[in-house]
Tab-separated table of C-alpha atoms in Angstrom:
chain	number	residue	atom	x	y	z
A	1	UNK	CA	-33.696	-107.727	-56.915
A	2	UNK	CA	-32.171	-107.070	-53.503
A	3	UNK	CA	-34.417	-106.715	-50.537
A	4	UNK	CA	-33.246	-103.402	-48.983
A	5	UNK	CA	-32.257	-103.424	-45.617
A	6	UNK	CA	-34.671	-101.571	-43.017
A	7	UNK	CA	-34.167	-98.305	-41.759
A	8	UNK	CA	-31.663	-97.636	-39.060
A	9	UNK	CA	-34.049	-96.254	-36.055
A	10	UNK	CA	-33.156	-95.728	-32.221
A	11	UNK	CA	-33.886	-98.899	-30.070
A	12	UNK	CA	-35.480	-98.343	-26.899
A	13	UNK	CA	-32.924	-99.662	-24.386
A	14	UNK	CA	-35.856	-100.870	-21.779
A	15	UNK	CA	-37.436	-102.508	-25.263
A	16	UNK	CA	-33.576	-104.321	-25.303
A	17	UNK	CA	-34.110	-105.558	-21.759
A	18	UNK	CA	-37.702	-107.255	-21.807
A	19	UNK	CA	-36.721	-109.637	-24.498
A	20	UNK	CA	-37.474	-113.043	-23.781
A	21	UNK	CA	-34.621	-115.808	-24.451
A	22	UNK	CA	-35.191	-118.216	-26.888
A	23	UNK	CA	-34.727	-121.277	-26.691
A	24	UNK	CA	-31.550	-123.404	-28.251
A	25	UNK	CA	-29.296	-120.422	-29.083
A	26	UNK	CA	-26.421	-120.553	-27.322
A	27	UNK	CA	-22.553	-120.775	-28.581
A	28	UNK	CA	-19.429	-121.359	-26.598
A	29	UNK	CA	-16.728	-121.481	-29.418
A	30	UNK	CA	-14.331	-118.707	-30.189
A	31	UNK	CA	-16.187	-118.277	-32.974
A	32	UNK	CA	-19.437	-115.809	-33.208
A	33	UNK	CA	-22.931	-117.271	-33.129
A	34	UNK	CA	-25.212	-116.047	-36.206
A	35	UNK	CA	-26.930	-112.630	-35.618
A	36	UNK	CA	-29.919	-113.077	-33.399
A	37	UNK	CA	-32.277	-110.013	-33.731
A	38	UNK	CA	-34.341	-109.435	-30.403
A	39	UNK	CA	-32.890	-112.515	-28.974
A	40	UNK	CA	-30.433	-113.607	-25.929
A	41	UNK	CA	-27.315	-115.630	-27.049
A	42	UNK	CA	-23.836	-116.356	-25.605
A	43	UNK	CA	-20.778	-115.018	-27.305
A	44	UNK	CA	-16.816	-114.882	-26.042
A	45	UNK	CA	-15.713	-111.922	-24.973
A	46	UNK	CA	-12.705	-112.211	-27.202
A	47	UNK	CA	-15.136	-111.077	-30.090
A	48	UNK	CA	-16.550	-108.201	-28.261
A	49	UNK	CA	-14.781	-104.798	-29.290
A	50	UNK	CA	-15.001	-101.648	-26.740
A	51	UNK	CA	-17.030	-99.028	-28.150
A	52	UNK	CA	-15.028	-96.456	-30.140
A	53	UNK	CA	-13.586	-93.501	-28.153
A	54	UNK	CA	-15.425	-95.098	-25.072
A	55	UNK	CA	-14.865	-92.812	-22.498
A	56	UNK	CA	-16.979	-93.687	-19.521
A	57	UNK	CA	-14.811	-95.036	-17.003
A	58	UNK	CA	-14.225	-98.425	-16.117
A	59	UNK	CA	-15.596	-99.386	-12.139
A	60	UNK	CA	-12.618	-99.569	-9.875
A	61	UNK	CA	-11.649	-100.023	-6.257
A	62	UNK	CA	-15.062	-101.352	-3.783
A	63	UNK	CA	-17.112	-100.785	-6.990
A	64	UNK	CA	-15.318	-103.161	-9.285
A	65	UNK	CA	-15.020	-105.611	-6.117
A	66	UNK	CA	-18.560	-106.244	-5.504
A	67	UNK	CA	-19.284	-106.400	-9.144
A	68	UNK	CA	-16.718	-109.631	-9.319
A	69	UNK	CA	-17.978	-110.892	-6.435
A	70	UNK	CA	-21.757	-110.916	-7.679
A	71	UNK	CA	-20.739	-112.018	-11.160
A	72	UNK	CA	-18.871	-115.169	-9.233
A	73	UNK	CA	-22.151	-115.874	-7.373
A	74	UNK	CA	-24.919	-114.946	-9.678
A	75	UNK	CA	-23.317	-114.803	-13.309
A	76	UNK	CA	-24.172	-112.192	-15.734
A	77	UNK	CA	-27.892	-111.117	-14.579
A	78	UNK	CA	-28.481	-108.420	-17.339
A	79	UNK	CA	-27.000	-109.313	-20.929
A	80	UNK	CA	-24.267	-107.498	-23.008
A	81	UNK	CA	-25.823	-105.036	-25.761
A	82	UNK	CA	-23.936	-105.452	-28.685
A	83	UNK	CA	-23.849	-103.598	-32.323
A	84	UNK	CA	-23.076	-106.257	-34.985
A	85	UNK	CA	-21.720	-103.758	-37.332
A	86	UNK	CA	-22.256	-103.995	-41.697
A	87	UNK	CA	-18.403	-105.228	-41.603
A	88	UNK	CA	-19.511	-108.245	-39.312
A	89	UNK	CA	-17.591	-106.591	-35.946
A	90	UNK	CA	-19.287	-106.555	-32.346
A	91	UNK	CA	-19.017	-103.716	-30.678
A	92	UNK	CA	-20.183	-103.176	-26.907
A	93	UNK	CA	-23.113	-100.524	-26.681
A	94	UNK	CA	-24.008	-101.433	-23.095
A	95	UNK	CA	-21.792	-103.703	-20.277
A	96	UNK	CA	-18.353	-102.816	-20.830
A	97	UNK	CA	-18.034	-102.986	-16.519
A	98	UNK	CA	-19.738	-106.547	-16.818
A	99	UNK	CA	-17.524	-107.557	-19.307
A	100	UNK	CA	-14.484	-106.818	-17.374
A	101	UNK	CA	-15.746	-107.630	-13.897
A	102	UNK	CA	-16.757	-111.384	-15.645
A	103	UNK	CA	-13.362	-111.705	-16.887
A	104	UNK	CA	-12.190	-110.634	-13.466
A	105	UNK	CA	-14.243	-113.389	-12.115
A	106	UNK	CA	-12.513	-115.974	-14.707
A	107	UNK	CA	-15.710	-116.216	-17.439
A	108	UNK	CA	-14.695	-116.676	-20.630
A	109	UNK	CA	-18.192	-115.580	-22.204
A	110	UNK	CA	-21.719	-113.963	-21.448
A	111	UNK	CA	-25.017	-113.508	-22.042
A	112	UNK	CA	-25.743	-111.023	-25.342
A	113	UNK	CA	-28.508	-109.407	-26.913
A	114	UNK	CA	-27.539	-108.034	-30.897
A	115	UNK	CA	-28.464	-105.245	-32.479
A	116	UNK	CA	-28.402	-104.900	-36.189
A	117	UNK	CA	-29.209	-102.000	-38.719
A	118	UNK	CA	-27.914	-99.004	-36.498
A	119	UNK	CA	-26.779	-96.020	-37.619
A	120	UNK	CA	-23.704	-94.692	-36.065
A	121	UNK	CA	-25.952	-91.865	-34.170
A	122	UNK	CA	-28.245	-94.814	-33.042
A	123	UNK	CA	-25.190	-96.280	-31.738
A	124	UNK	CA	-24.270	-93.620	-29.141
A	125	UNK	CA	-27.620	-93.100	-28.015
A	126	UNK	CA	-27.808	-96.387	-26.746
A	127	UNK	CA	-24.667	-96.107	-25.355
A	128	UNK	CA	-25.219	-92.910	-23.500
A	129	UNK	CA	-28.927	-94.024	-22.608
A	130	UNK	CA	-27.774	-96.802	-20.922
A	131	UNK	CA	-24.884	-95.611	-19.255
A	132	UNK	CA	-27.416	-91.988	-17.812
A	133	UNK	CA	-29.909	-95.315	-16.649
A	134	UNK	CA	-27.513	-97.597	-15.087
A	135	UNK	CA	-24.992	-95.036	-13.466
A	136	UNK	CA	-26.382	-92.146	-11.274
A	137	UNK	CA	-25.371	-88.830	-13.338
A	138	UNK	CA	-23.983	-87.054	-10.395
A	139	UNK	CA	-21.447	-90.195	-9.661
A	140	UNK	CA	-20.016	-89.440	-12.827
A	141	UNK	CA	-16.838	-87.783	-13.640
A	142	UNK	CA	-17.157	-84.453	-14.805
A	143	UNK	CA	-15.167	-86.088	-18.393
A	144	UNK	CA	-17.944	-88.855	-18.461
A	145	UNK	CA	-20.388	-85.816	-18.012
A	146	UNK	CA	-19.290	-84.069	-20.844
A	147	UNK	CA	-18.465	-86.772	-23.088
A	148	UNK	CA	-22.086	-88.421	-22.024
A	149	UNK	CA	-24.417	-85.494	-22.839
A	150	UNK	CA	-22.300	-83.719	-26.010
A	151	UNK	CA	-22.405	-87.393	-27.635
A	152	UNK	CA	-25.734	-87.275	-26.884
A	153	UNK	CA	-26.774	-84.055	-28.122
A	154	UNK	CA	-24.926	-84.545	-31.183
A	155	UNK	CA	-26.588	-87.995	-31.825
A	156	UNK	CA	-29.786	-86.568	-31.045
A	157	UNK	CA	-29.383	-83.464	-33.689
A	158	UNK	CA	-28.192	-85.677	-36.331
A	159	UNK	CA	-31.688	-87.584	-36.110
A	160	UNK	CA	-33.639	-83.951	-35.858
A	161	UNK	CA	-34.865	-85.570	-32.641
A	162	UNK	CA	-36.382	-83.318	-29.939
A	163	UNK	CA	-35.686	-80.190	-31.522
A	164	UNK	CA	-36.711	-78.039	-28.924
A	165	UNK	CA	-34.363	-78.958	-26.397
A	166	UNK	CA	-31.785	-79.434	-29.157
A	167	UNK	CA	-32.422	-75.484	-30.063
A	168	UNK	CA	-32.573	-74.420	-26.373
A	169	UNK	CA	-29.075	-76.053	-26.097
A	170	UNK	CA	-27.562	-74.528	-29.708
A	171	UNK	CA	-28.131	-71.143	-28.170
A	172	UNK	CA	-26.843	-71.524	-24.698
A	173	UNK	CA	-23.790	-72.624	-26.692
A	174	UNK	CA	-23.678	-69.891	-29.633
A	175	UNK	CA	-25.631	-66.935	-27.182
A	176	UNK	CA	-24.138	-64.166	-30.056
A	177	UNK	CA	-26.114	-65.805	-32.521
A	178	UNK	CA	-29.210	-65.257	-31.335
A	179	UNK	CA	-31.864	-63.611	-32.908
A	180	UNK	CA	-32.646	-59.985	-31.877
A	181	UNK	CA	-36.430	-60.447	-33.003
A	182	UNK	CA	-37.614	-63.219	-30.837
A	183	UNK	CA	-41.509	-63.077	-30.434
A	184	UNK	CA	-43.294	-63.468	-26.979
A	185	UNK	CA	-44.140	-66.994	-27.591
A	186	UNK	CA	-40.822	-68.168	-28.155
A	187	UNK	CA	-39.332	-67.191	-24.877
A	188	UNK	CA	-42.426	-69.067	-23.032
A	189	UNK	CA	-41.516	-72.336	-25.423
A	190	UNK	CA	-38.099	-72.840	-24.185
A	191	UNK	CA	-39.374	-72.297	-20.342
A	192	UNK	CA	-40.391	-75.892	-21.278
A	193	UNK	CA	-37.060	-77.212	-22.996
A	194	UNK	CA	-35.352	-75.928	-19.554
A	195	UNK	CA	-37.924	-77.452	-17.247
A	196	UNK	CA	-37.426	-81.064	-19.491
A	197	UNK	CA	-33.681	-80.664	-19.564
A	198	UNK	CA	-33.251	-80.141	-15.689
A	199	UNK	CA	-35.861	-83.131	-15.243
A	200	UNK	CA	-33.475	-85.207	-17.520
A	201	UNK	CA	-30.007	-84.512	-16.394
A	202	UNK	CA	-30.862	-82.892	-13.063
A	203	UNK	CA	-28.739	-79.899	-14.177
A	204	UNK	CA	-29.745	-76.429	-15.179
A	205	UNK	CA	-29.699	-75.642	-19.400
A	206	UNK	CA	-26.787	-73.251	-18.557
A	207	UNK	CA	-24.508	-76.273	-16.826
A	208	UNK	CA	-25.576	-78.558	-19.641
A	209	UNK	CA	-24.105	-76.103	-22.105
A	210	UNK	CA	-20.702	-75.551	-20.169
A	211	UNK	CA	-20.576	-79.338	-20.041
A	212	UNK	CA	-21.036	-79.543	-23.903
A	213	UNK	CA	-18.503	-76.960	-24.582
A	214	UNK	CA	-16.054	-78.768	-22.026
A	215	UNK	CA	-16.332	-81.858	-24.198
A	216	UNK	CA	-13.908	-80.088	-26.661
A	217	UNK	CA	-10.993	-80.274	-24.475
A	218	UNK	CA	-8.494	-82.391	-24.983
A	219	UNK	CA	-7.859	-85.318	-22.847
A	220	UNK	CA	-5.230	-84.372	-20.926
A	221	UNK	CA	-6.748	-81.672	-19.764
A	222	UNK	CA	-10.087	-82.610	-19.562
A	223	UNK	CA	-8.607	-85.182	-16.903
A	224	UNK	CA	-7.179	-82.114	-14.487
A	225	UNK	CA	-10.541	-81.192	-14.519
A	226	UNK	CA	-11.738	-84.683	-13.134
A	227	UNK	CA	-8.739	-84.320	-10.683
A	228	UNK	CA	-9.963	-80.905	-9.868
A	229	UNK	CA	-6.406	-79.253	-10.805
A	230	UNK	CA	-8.284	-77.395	-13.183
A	231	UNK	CA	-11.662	-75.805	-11.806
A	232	UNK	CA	-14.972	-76.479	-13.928
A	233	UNK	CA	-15.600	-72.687	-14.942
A	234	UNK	CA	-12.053	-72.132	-16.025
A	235	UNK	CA	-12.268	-75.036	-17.970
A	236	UNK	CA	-15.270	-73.971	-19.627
A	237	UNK	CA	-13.188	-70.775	-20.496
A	238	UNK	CA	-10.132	-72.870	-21.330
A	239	UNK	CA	-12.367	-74.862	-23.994
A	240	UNK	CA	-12.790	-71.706	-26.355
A	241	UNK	CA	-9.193	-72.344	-27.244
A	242	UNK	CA	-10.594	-74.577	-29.926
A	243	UNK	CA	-7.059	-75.010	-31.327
A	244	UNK	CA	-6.136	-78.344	-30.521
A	245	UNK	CA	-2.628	-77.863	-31.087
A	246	UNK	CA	-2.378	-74.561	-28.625
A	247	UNK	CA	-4.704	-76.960	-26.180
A	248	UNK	CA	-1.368	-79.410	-26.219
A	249	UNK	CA	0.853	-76.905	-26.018
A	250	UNK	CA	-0.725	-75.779	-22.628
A	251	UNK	CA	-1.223	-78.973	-21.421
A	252	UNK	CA	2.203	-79.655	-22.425
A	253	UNK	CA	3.775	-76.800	-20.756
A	254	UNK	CA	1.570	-77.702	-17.642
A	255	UNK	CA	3.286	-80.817	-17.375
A	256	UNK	CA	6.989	-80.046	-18.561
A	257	UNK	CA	6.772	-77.154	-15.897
A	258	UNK	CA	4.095	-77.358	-13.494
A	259	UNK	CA	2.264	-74.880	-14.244
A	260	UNK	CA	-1.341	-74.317	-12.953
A	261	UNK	CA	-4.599	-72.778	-15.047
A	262	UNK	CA	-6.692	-70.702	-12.305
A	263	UNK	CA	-10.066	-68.680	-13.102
A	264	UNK	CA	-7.650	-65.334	-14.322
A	265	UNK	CA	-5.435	-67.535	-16.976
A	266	UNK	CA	-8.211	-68.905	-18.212
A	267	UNK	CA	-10.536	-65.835	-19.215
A	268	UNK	CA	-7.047	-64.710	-20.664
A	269	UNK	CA	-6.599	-67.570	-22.611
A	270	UNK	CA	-10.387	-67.535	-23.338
A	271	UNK	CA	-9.906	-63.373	-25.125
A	272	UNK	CA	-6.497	-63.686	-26.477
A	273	UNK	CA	-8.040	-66.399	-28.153
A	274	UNK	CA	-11.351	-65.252	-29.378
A	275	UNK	CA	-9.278	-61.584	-30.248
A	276	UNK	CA	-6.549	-63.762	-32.472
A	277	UNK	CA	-3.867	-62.539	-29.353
A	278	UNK	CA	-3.169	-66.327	-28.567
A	279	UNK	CA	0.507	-66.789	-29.935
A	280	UNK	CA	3.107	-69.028	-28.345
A	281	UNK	CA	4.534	-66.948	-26.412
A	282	UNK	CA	1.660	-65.638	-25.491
A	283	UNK	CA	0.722	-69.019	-23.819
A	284	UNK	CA	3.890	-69.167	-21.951
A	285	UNK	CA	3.352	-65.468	-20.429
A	286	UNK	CA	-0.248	-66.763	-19.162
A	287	UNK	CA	0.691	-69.925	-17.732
A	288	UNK	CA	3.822	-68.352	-16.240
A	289	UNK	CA	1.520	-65.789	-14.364
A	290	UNK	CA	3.490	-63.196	-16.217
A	291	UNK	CA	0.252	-61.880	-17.383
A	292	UNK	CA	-2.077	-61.509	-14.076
A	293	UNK	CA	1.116	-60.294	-12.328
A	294	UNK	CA	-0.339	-56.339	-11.576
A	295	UNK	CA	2.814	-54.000	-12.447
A	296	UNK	CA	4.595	-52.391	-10.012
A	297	UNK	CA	3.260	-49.061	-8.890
A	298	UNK	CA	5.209	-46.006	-9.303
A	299	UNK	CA	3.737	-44.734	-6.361
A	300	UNK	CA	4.996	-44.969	-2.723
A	301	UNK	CA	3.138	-47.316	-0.540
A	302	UNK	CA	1.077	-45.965	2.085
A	303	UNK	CA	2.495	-45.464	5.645
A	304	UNK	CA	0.362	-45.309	8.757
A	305	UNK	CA	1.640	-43.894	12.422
A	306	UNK	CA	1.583	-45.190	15.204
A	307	UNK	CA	-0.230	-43.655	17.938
A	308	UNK	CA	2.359	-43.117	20.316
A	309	UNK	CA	4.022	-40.899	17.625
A	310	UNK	CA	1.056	-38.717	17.109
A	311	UNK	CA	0.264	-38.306	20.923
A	312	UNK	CA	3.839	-37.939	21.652
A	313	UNK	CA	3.784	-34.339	19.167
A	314	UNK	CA	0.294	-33.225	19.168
A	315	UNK	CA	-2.670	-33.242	21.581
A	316	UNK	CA	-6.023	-34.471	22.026
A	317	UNK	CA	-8.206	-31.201	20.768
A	318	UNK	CA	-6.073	-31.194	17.530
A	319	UNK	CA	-7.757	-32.076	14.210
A	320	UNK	CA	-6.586	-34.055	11.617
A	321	UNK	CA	-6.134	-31.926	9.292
A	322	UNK	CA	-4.127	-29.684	11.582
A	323	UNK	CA	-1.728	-32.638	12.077
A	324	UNK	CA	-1.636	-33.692	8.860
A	325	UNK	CA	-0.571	-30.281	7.780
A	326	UNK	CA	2.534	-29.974	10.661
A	327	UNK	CA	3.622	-33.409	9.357
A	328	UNK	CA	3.656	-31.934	5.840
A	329	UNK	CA	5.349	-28.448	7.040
A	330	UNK	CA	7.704	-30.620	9.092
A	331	UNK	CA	9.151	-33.379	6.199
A	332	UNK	CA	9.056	-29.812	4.317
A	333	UNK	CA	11.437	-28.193	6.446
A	334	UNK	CA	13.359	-31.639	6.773
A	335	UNK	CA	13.756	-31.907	3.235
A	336	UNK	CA	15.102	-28.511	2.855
A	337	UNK	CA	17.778	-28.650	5.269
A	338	UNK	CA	18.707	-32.334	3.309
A	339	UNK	CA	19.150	-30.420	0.082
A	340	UNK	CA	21.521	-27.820	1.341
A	341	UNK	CA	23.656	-30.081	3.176
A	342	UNK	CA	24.017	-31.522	0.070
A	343	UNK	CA	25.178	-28.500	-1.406
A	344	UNK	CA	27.469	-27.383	1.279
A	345	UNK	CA	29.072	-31.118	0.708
């Protein structure tokens, strides 16, 4: 009878870094070395695969320069994580910026540790743990922010782990759903989820939750908000369009016509959604600025007078009101004699 395989748990990344290499287990072919479970070996990089739907940004510019340079001196100091998968692929949980800086630097392979027996959810942990401990959070895009922490949360829920915070989050993202009856206790229970959330991310519970719902744009939009074309709370507003295909159609139209989103399209977009309102055209009227244009007034605009007028027909001691009411007996009287030469003509 088959041994069954272990159980797929979360591996502590700093677990993955005070591994010892062992001795003899290297490998410089194109072909990959056998499995090594808590070991260091070397593998081509033409068998490593990029984590699916990466979408933490590559290093560029100074960043990317020093990290070639240092590879060139000092080779690859901290190993490649890898996930060898049940269908025998390597995918890159941690060092996709070493990878490419080595390659850069003209290396042909590095230094790997491989993982085996990882659930998918285990998977993005460590690739969103290690990214949060090797990257400072606030250097991070506001795309890589969202991405980061929503694959994280969702990881985390799928393994029930730290349910508190998970909760705390679930209802700063669904606040209608909340229950009515909460006791005393509760209240005082997520003080603590908040407190351990802003210790983690350095962000409040309420930014965390924008960030997660700003993970459901699409990526062409969720780019103008790294570019800062779109602001970050009318892009939270802008991801309650959970339509993908009306969230193209904007973005589309943004491009085709250069069209901006702003705070006041976005809260529209955000209820004509939510109230079923959100049709095509629609989308064009909010973009255009048709929408948040105020209508005309009926009413005439307001006129002031100059000074010199009012001293040149009325004195000092006279009130306002007693010159507001000659004006009005005046354009009376002027008014009058308009309306019978009118006549007479």
């Amino acid at each position: 009878m088959a041994t069954p395989k272990p159980k797929a748990r979360f591996v502590d990344f700093q677990e993955m870094l005070s591994i010892e290499p062992q001795q003899g287990i290297t490998s410089e072919s194109d072909t990959a070395p056998a499995p090594v479970q808590g070991g260091i070996t070397e593998m081509d990089f033409s068998i490593m695969e990029s984590f699916p739907n990466h979408r933490f940004k590559l290093y560029e510019g100074q960043q990317l320069d020093d990290m070639v340079e240092s590879i060139r001196q000092f080779g690859i100091l901290l190993p490649i994580i890898l996930w060898h998968t049940e269908d025998g692929r390597y995918i890159i949980l941690s060092g996709h910026n070493r990878k490419n800086a080595a390659q850069l630097a003209g290396l042909t392979h590095g230094p790997v540790i491989i993982r085996e027996n990882l659930t998918h959810e285990d998977a993005v942990l460590i690739v969103t743990e290690t990214n949060l401990r090797q990257r400072s959070f606030s250097d991070m895009s506001h795309s890589e922010r969202a991405y980061c922490l929503a694959q994280h949360y969702e990881a985390m829920k799928c393994q029930g782990k730290r349910n508190d915070l998970l909760a705390e989050i679930e209802m700063l993202l669904n606040p209608h759903d909340t229950s009515e009856n909460e006791t005393l206790a509760e209240p005082q229970h997520k003080l603590k989820s908040r407190e351990k959330l802003g210790q983690d991310y350095g962000l409040s519970r309420d930014k965390v939750a924008k960030y997660i719902r700003i993970s459901n744009l699409i990526d062409p939009l969720i780019s103008r908000v790294d570019t800062e074309e779109i602001a970050f709370l009318a892009a939270y507003d802008l991801s309650f369009v959970e339509d993908t295909e009306k969230q193209q159609q904007i973005a589309d139209l943004m491009e085709s016509d250069s069209y901006k989103v702003d705070m006041k399209k976005a809260e529209l977009f955000h209820s004509y959604y939510e109230t079923g309102k959100l049709s095509d055209t629609a989308i064009l009227q909010i973009l255009s600025g048709e929408k948040t244009r105020k209508p005309k007034s009926s009413k005439p605009q307001p006129v002031k007078i100059k000074p010199a007028v009012i001293s040149k027909y009325f004195t000092p001691q006279q009130t306002q009101k007693e010159i507001e009411e000659t004006i009005d007996k005046a354009l009376a009287l002027y008014f009058e004699q308009q309306n019978q030469e009118v006549v007479m003509t």
